[in-house]
PDB file of C-alpha atoms in Angstrom:
ATOM      1  CA  MET A   1     -63.875 -12.115  -4.742  1.00 43.00           C
ATOM      2  CA  HIS A   2     -64.625  -8.644  -3.461  1.00 43.00           C
ATOM      3  CA  PRO A   3     -63.747  -5.535  -5.265  1.00 44.00           C
ATOM      4  CA  ALA A   4     -61.776  -4.233  -2.542  1.00 44.00           C
ATOM      5  CA  ILE A   5     -59.393  -7.287  -2.255  1.00 46.00           C
ATOM      6  CA  LEU A   6     -59.111  -7.106  -6.328  1.00 42.00           C
ATOM      7  CA  ILE A   7     -57.553  -4.079  -6.023  1.00 39.00           C
ATOM      8  CA  VAL A   8     -55.130  -4.359  -3.193  1.00 40.00           C
ATOM      9  CA  SER A   9     -53.721  -6.932  -4.766  1.00 45.00           C
ATOM     10  CA  ALA A  10     -53.553  -4.999  -8.022  1.00 41.00           C
ATOM     11  CA  LEU A  11     -52.232  -2.336  -6.426  1.00 41.00           C
ATOM     12  CA  THR A  12     -49.540  -5.300  -4.373  1.00 47.00           C
ATOM     13  CA  ALA A  13     -48.713  -6.576  -7.226  1.00 45.00           C
ATOM     14  CA  GLY A  14     -48.148  -3.666  -9.233  1.00 47.00           C
ATOM     15  CA  ALA A  15     -45.859  -2.592  -5.998  1.00 48.00           C
ATOM     16  CA  ALA A  16     -43.540  -5.143  -5.875  1.00 52.00           C
ATOM     17  CA  LEU A  17     -42.897  -4.391  -9.611  1.00 50.00           C
ATOM     18  CA  ALA A  18     -42.167  -1.377  -9.425  1.00 51.00           C
ATOM     19  CA  ARG A  19     -39.743  -2.293  -6.224  1.00 55.00           C
ATOM     20  CA  LYS A  20     -38.474  -5.939  -8.459  1.00 58.00           C
ATOM     21  CA  LEU A  21     -37.279  -3.223 -11.559  1.00 56.00           C
ATOM     22  CA  LEU A  22     -36.260   0.016  -8.884  1.00 55.00           C
ATOM     23  CA  SER A  23     -34.022  -3.033  -7.059  1.00 63.00           C
ATOM     24  CA  GLY A  24     -32.336  -3.825 -10.674  1.00 63.00           C
ATOM     25  CA  GLU A  25     -31.362  -0.603 -11.498  1.00 63.00           C
ATOM     26  CA  VAL A  26     -29.236   0.023  -7.520  1.00 62.00           C
ATOM     27  CA  ALA A  27     -28.076  -3.548  -8.450  1.00 68.00           C
ATOM     28  CA  SER A  28     -27.023  -1.820 -12.409  1.00 75.00           C
ATOM     29  CA  ARG A  29     -25.702   1.145 -11.104  1.00 73.00           C
ATOM     30  CA  LYS A  30     -24.203  -0.640  -8.209  1.00 72.00           C
ATOM     31  CA  ASN A  31     -22.550  -2.985 -10.117  1.00 74.00           C
ATOM     32  CA  LYS A  32     -21.227  -0.317 -12.580  1.00 81.00           C
ATOM     33  CA  ALA A  33     -19.915   2.754  -9.531  1.00 78.00           C
ATOM     34  CA  ILE A  34     -17.539  -1.733  -8.434  1.00 79.00           C
ATOM     35  CA  GLU A  35     -16.216  -1.420 -11.908  1.00 88.00           C
ATOM     36  CA  ALA A  36     -15.727   2.128 -12.014  1.00 88.00           C
ATOM     37  CA  ALA A  37     -14.101   2.258  -8.624  1.00 87.00           C
ATOM     38  CA  ALA A  38     -12.062  -1.265  -8.554  1.00 90.00           C
ATOM     39  CA  GLN A  39     -10.042  -0.311 -11.770  1.00 89.00           C
ATOM     40  CA  GLU A  40      -9.443   4.197  -9.972  1.00 89.00           C
ATOM     41  CA  ALA A  41      -8.101   1.841  -6.735  1.00 90.00           C
ATOM     42  CA  ARG A  42      -5.893  -0.196  -8.976  1.00 90.00           C
ATOM     43  CA  ILE A  43      -4.143   3.008 -10.562  1.00 92.00           C
ATOM     44  CA  ARG A  44      -4.134   4.708  -7.115  1.00 90.00           C
ATOM     45  CA  ILE A  45      -2.563   1.062  -6.430  1.00 91.00           C
ATOM     46  CA  ARG A  46       0.249   0.925  -9.306  1.00 91.00           C
ATOM     47  CA  ARG A  47       0.608   4.745  -8.002  1.00 91.00           C
ATOM     48  CA  GLU A  48       1.265   5.097  -5.234  1.00 91.00           C
ATOM     49  CA  ALA A  49       3.304   2.121  -4.134  1.00 91.00           C
ATOM     50  CA  HIS A  50       6.073   3.954  -8.110  1.00 92.00           C
ATOM     51  CA  LYS A  51       5.734   6.699  -5.358  1.00 92.00           C
ATOM     52  CA  PHE A  52       6.195   4.773  -2.189  1.00 91.00           C
ATOM     53  CA  LEU A  53       8.937   2.493  -3.657  1.00 91.00           C
ATOM     54  CA  LYS A  54      11.161   5.465  -5.303  1.00 92.00           C
ATOM     55  CA  THR A  55      11.321   7.918  -2.674  1.00 93.00           C
ATOM     56  CA  SER A  56      12.582   5.154  -0.138  1.00 91.00           C
ATOM     57  CA  PHE A  57      15.052   4.113  -2.444  1.00 93.00           C
ATOM     58  CA  ARG A  58      16.043   7.168  -2.887  1.00 94.00           C
ATOM     59  CA  HIS A  59      16.322   7.955   0.484  1.00 93.00           C
ATOM     60  CA  PHE A  60      18.360   4.141   0.146  1.00 94.00           C
ATOM     61  CA  ALA A  61      20.060   5.502  -2.213  1.00 94.00           C
ATOM     62  CA  ILE A  62      21.374   9.559   0.111  1.00 95.00           C
ATOM     63  CA  ALA A  63      21.726   7.715   2.264  1.00 94.00           C
ATOM     64  CA  THR A  64      24.391   5.333   1.891  1.00 94.00           C
ATOM     65  CA  GLY A  65      26.478   7.667  -0.221  1.00 94.00           C
ATOM     66  CA  VAL A  66      26.853   9.491   2.382  1.00 95.00           C
ATOM     67  CA  LYS A  67      28.321   6.907   4.437  1.00 94.00           C
ATOM     68  CA  ALA A  68      30.170   5.671   1.873  1.00 93.00           C
ATOM     69  CA  ALA A  69      31.897   9.069   1.906  1.00 94.00           C
ATOM     70  CA  ILE A  70      32.129   9.597   5.243  1.00 95.00           C
ATOM     71  CA  LEU A  71      34.523   6.253   4.982  1.00 93.00           C
ATOM     72  CA  ALA A  72      35.578   6.943   1.487  1.00 92.00           C
ATOM     73  CA  THR A  73      37.110  10.766   3.963  1.00 93.00           C
ATOM     74  CA  LEU A  74      38.061   8.926   6.369  1.00 92.00           C
ATOM     75  CA  TRP A  75      40.305   6.533   4.367  1.00 90.00           C
ATOM     76  CA  ILE A  76      41.226   8.879   2.386  1.00 91.00           C
ATOM     77  CA  VAL A  77      42.684  11.093   5.628  1.00 91.00           C
ATOM     78  CA  TRP A  78      44.098   8.327   6.886  1.00 90.00           C
ATOM     79  CA  ARG A  79      46.107   7.690   3.680  1.00 87.00           C
ATOM     80  CA  ALA A  80      47.455  10.917   4.278  1.00 88.00           C
ATOM     81  CA  HIS A  81      48.876  10.429   7.846  1.00 83.00           C
ATOM     82  CA  GLY A  82      45.747  12.934   9.181  1.00 85.00           C
ATOM     83  CA  LEU A  83      45.098   9.416  11.207  1.00 85.00           C
ATOM     84  CA  SER A  84      47.447   7.390  13.208  1.00 89.00           C
ATOM     85  CA  ASP A  85      46.661   3.323  12.767  1.00 86.00           C
ATOM     86  CA  LYS A  86      45.057   2.779  16.045  1.00 89.00           C
ATOM     87  CA  ALA A  87      43.362   5.944  15.320  1.00 91.00           C
ATOM     88  CA  ILE A  88      41.825   4.903  10.950  1.00 89.00           C
ATOM     89  CA  SER A  89      40.222   1.082  12.939  1.00 88.00           C
ATOM     90  CA  ILE A  90      37.960   2.882  15.561  1.00 91.00           C
ATOM     91  CA  SER A  91      36.929   5.889  13.731  1.00 92.00           C
ATOM     92  CA  VAL A  92      35.995   3.151  11.114  1.00 91.00           C
ATOM     93  CA  GLY A  93      34.099   1.036  13.539  1.00 92.00           C
ATOM     94  CA  THR A  94      32.939   3.197  14.880  1.00 94.00           C
ATOM     95  CA  ALA A  95      31.433   4.612  12.139  1.00 94.00           C
ATOM     96  CA  LEU A  96      29.793   0.712  11.220  1.00 93.00           C
ATOM     97  CA  VAL A  97      28.252   0.915  14.172  1.00 94.00           C
ATOM     98  CA  VAL A  98      26.887   4.005  14.029  1.00 95.00           C
ATOM     99  CA  PHE A  99      25.452   2.870  10.719  1.00 94.00           C
ATOM    100  CA  LEU A 100      23.691   0.332  11.487  1.00 93.00           C
ATOM    101  CA  ILE A 101      22.099   2.210  14.922  1.00 95.00           C
ATOM    102  CA  ARG A 102      20.939   5.003  12.598  1.00 94.00           C
ATOM    103  CA  ASP A 103      19.373   2.312   9.539  1.00 92.00           C
ATOM    104  CA  ALA A 104      18.036   0.440  12.920  1.00 92.00           C
ATOM    105  CA  TRP A 105      16.599   3.218  14.043  1.00 94.00           C
ATOM    106  CA  VAL A 106      14.934   4.469   9.962  1.00 91.00           C
ATOM    107  CA  VAL A 107      14.024   0.672   9.698  1.00 90.00           C
ATOM    108  CA  SER A 108      12.016   0.180  12.986  1.00 91.00           C
ATOM    109  CA  PRO A 109       8.698   0.894  12.286  1.00 90.00           C
ATOM    110  CA  THR A 110       7.969  -0.666   9.138  1.00 87.00           C
ATOM    111  CA  ALA A 111       9.777  -3.352  10.089  1.00 87.00           C
ATOM    112  CA  ARG A 112       7.331  -3.669  13.125  1.00 90.00           C
ATOM    113  CA  TYR A 113       4.187  -3.146  11.108  1.00 88.00           C
ATOM    114  CA  VAL A 114       5.453  -5.694   8.489  1.00 86.00           C
ATOM    115  CA  ILE A 115       5.840  -7.829  11.686  1.00 89.00           C
ATOM    116  CA  SER A 116       2.463  -7.220  12.493  1.00 90.00           C
ATOM    117  CA  SER A 117       0.946  -7.982   9.174  1.00 87.00           C
ATOM    118  CA  MET A 118       2.645 -11.024   8.581  1.00 86.00           C
ATOM    119  CA  LEU A 119       1.711 -12.852  12.938  1.00 87.00           C
ATOM    120  CA  ARG A 120      -2.169 -11.015  11.167  1.00 86.00           C
ATOM    121  CA  ASN A 121      -1.711 -13.838   8.554  1.00 86.00           C
ATOM    122  CA  GLY A 122       0.077 -16.673   9.338  1.00 83.00           C
ATOM    123  CA  TRP A 123       3.842 -15.598   8.012  1.00 84.00           C
ATOM    124  CA  HIS A 124       2.462 -15.780   4.520  1.00 88.00           C
ATOM    125  CA  PRO A 125       3.869 -12.231   3.119  1.00 88.00           C
ATOM    126  CA  LEU A 126       2.071 -12.365  -0.314  1.00 89.00           C
ATOM    127  CA  ARG A 127      -1.448 -13.166   1.999  1.00 90.00           C
ATOM    128  CA  ALA A 128      -0.473 -10.080   3.843  1.00 90.00           C
ATOM    129  CA  LEU A 129       0.187  -7.993   1.131  1.00 90.00           C
ATOM    130  CA  ARG A 130      -3.024  -8.373  -0.252  1.00 91.00           C
ATOM    131  CA  GLU A 131      -4.758  -8.063   3.138  1.00 92.00           C
ATOM    132  CA  THR A 132      -2.657  -4.963   3.735  1.00 89.00           C
ATOM    133  CA  VAL A 133      -4.651  -3.126   0.692  1.00 91.00           C
ATOM    134  CA  ALA A 134      -7.258  -4.879   0.779  1.00 91.00           C
ATOM    135  CA  ALA A 135      -7.826  -3.148   4.490  1.00 90.00           C
ATOM    136  CA  LEU A 136      -7.223  -0.099   3.320  1.00 88.00           C
ATOM    137  CA  VAL A 137      -8.975   0.204  -0.294  1.00 91.00           C
ATOM    138  CA  PHE A 138     -12.075  -0.837   1.393  1.00 91.00           C
ATOM    139  CA  GLU A 139     -11.015   2.304   4.120  1.00 89.00           C
ATOM    140  CA  GLN A 140     -10.901   4.468   1.389  1.00 87.00           C
ATOM    141  CA  VAL A 141     -13.765   3.424  -0.765  1.00 87.00           C
ATOM    142  CA  LEU A 142     -15.939   3.630   2.075  1.00 85.00           C
ATOM    143  CA  ALA A 143     -14.984   7.078   3.322  1.00 86.00           C
ATOM    144  CA  GLU A 144     -15.009   8.616  -0.307  1.00 83.00           C
ATOM    145  CA  ALA A 145     -18.615   6.699  -0.923  1.00 76.00           C
ATOM    146  CA  GLN A 146     -18.991   8.469   2.420  1.00 74.00           C
ATOM    147  CA  SER A 147     -17.949  12.056   1.520  1.00 76.00           C
ATOM    148  CA  GLN A 148     -20.112  12.226  -2.015  1.00 71.00           C
ATOM    149  CA  PRO A 149     -22.713  14.769  -1.583  1.00 66.00           C
ATOM    150  CA  GLN A 150     -26.522  12.246  -3.606  1.00 64.00           C
ATOM    151  CA  PRO A 151     -28.483  14.211  -5.567  1.00 59.00           C
ATOM    152  CA  ARG A 152     -32.311  13.364  -4.170  1.00 58.00           C
ATOM    153  CA  SER A 153     -33.580  11.202  -7.180  1.00 53.00           C
ATOM    154  CA  HIS A 154     -30.792   9.257  -6.024  1.00 58.00           C
ATOM    155  CA  LYS A 155     -31.733   8.140  -2.428  1.00 54.00           C
ATOM    156  CA  LEU A 156     -35.319   7.878  -2.995  1.00 49.00           C
ATOM    157  CA  LEU A 157     -34.479   5.119  -5.808  1.00 50.00           C
ATOM    158  CA  ILE A 158     -32.469   3.751  -3.192  1.00 54.00           C
ATOM    159  CA  SER A 159     -35.711   4.197  -0.394  1.00 55.00           C
ATOM    160  CA  LEU A 160     -38.012   2.622  -2.973  1.00 46.00           C
ATOM    161  CA  ALA A 161     -35.518  -0.274  -3.855  1.00 49.00           C
ATOM    162  CA  GLY A 162     -35.811  -1.129  -0.228  1.00 52.00           C
ATOM    163  CA  HIS A 163     -32.298  -0.716   0.591  1.00 56.00           C
ATOM    164  CA  ASP A 164     -29.879   0.918   2.854  1.00 63.00           C
ATOM    165  CA  ARG A 165     -27.680   3.782   1.526  1.00 65.00           C
ATOM    166  CA  GLU A 166     -24.248   2.962   4.222  1.00 73.00           C
ATOM    167  CA  THR A 167     -25.495  -0.402   3.092  1.00 73.00           C
ATOM    168  CA  LEU A 168     -24.984  -0.295  -0.211  1.00 74.00           C
ATOM    169  CA  HIS A 169     -21.455   1.624   0.589  1.00 74.00           C
ATOM    170  CA  LYS A 170     -19.766  -0.964   2.670  1.00 83.00           C
ATOM    171  CA  GLU A 171     -21.140  -3.778   0.258  1.00 80.00           C
ATOM    172  CA  VAL A 172     -19.138  -1.725  -3.344  1.00 80.00           C
ATOM    173  CA  ALA A 173     -16.090  -1.121  -0.351  1.00 88.00           C
ATOM    174  CA  GLU A 174     -16.165  -4.879   0.168  1.00 90.00           C
ATOM    175  CA  ALA A 175     -16.327  -5.139  -3.643  1.00 91.00           C
ATOM    176  CA  VAL A 176     -13.682  -3.444  -4.297  1.00 91.00           C
ATOM    177  CA  ALA A 177     -11.183  -4.534  -1.464  1.00 92.00           C
ATOM    178  CA  ASP A 178     -11.725  -7.465  -3.089  1.00 92.00           C
ATOM    179  CA  ILE A 179     -11.010  -7.158  -6.707  1.00 92.00           C
ATOM    180  CA  ALA A 180      -7.352  -5.024  -4.947  1.00 91.00           C
ATOM    181  CA  ARG A 181      -7.008  -8.539  -2.661  1.00 91.00           C
ATOM    182  CA  GLN A 182      -7.000  -9.932  -6.527  1.00 92.00           C
ATOM    183  CA  THR A 183      -4.942  -8.977  -8.447  1.00 92.00           C
ATOM    184  CA  SER A 184      -2.788  -6.482  -5.802  1.00 91.00           C
ATOM    185  CA  TRP A 185       0.187  -8.775  -6.299  1.00 92.00           C
ATOM    186  CA  ASN A 186       0.410  -8.504  -9.895  1.00 92.00           C
ATOM    187  CA  ASP A 187      -0.318  -5.043 -10.069  1.00 92.00           C
ATOM    188  CA  LEU A 188       2.716  -4.643  -6.994  1.00 92.00           C
ATOM    189  CA  LYS A 189       4.976  -6.828  -8.825  1.00 92.00           C
ATOM    190  CA  PRO A 190       6.835  -4.678 -11.168  1.00 92.00           C
ATOM    191  CA  TYR A 191       7.342  -2.058  -8.945  1.00 92.00           C
ATOM    192  CA  ILE A 192       9.080  -3.921  -5.826  1.00 92.00           C
ATOM    193  CA  PHE A 193      11.030  -6.631  -7.990  1.00 93.00           C
ATOM    194  CA  GLY A 194      12.649  -3.323  -9.670  1.00 92.00           C
ATOM    195  CA  ALA A 195      12.887  -1.887  -6.043  1.00 91.00           C
ATOM    196  CA  VAL A 196      14.648  -5.058  -4.538  1.00 92.00           C
ATOM    197  CA  ALA A 197      17.341  -5.307  -7.905  1.00 93.00           C
ATOM    198  CA  LYS A 198      17.999  -1.489  -7.779  1.00 92.00           C
ATOM    199  CA  THR A 199      18.512  -1.902  -3.653  1.00 92.00           C
ATOM    200  CA  VAL A 200      19.828  -5.194  -3.971  1.00 93.00           C
ATOM    201  CA  SER A 201      23.449  -3.459  -6.678  1.00 94.00           C
ATOM    202  CA  ILE A 202      22.855  -0.450  -4.514  1.00 93.00           C
ATOM    203  CA  MET A 203      24.257  -3.020  -1.146  1.00 92.00           C
ATOM    204  CA  ALA A 204      26.104  -4.644  -3.150  1.00 94.00           C
ATOM    205  CA  ILE A 205      28.539  -1.846  -4.142  1.00 93.00           C
ATOM    206  CA  TYR A 206      29.034  -0.716  -0.427  1.00 92.00           C
ATOM    207  CA  GLY A 207      28.980  -4.058   0.511  1.00 92.00           C
ATOM    208  CA  ILE A 208      32.465  -4.232  -0.884  1.00 93.00           C
ATOM    209  CA  MET A 209      33.551  -0.804  -0.966  1.00 89.00           C
ATOM    210  CA  VAL A 210      33.708  -1.613   3.046  1.00 89.00           C
ATOM    211  CA  ALA A 211      34.899  -5.115   2.515  1.00 89.00           C
ATOM    212  CA  VAL A 212      37.949  -4.098   0.899  1.00 87.00           C
ATOM    213  CA  LEU A 213      38.667  -0.511   3.075  1.00 85.00           C
ATOM    214  CA  VAL A 214      38.484  -2.496   6.154  1.00 83.00           C
ATOM    215  CA  SER A 215      40.861  -4.883   4.532  1.00 83.00           C
ATOM    216  CA  ARG A 216      43.838  -2.611   3.916  1.00 80.00           C
ATOM    217  CA  LEU A 217      42.649  -1.108   6.997  1.00 76.00           C
ATOM    218  CA  PRO A 218      46.510  -2.274   9.500  1.00 72.00           C
TER     219      PRO A 218
END
């Protein structure tokens, strides 16, 4: 065989081996990045869920307390003969209607978002939750990966391994989103059940109060 052919063959084999080794290093770093990002994403999901549900419950409890105080004040004024029987009936009825309109207005943005998510996922609540969380995680991980400055050595390593930086970022984001999709319900379940239990308790107390108040009206 011609020496030139032997030299080219050796160089080609050496380049292929080097690229294979570099590609393995890139894959190893990618897997480590996925594990770290997935762990951070799960921590962030739990933290944000706790913060959102806590804030939402606080707003709900305050609003319910204000409504209960208004109704109690009307009842006290009526018992003190500050309102006639007809006036208290009209006042309480008007207050309840205003409360319903206000609640519908406050809930409507969230309700529209939930309905649209359910429509996209065939009216499966858990699937809608998983896909929504996965989409949010994908966007966040991809945006954070793209915004981080990359050392020149990393760029050179990726280039020599025959990979594309943007493609790697998307692969990492997709892998992390898939992990979030699989773990989101287990991560969010304690917070959701806790918020539902507290909300139902407040609603039950408020409902009983309204029922007692209305039953004692003329």
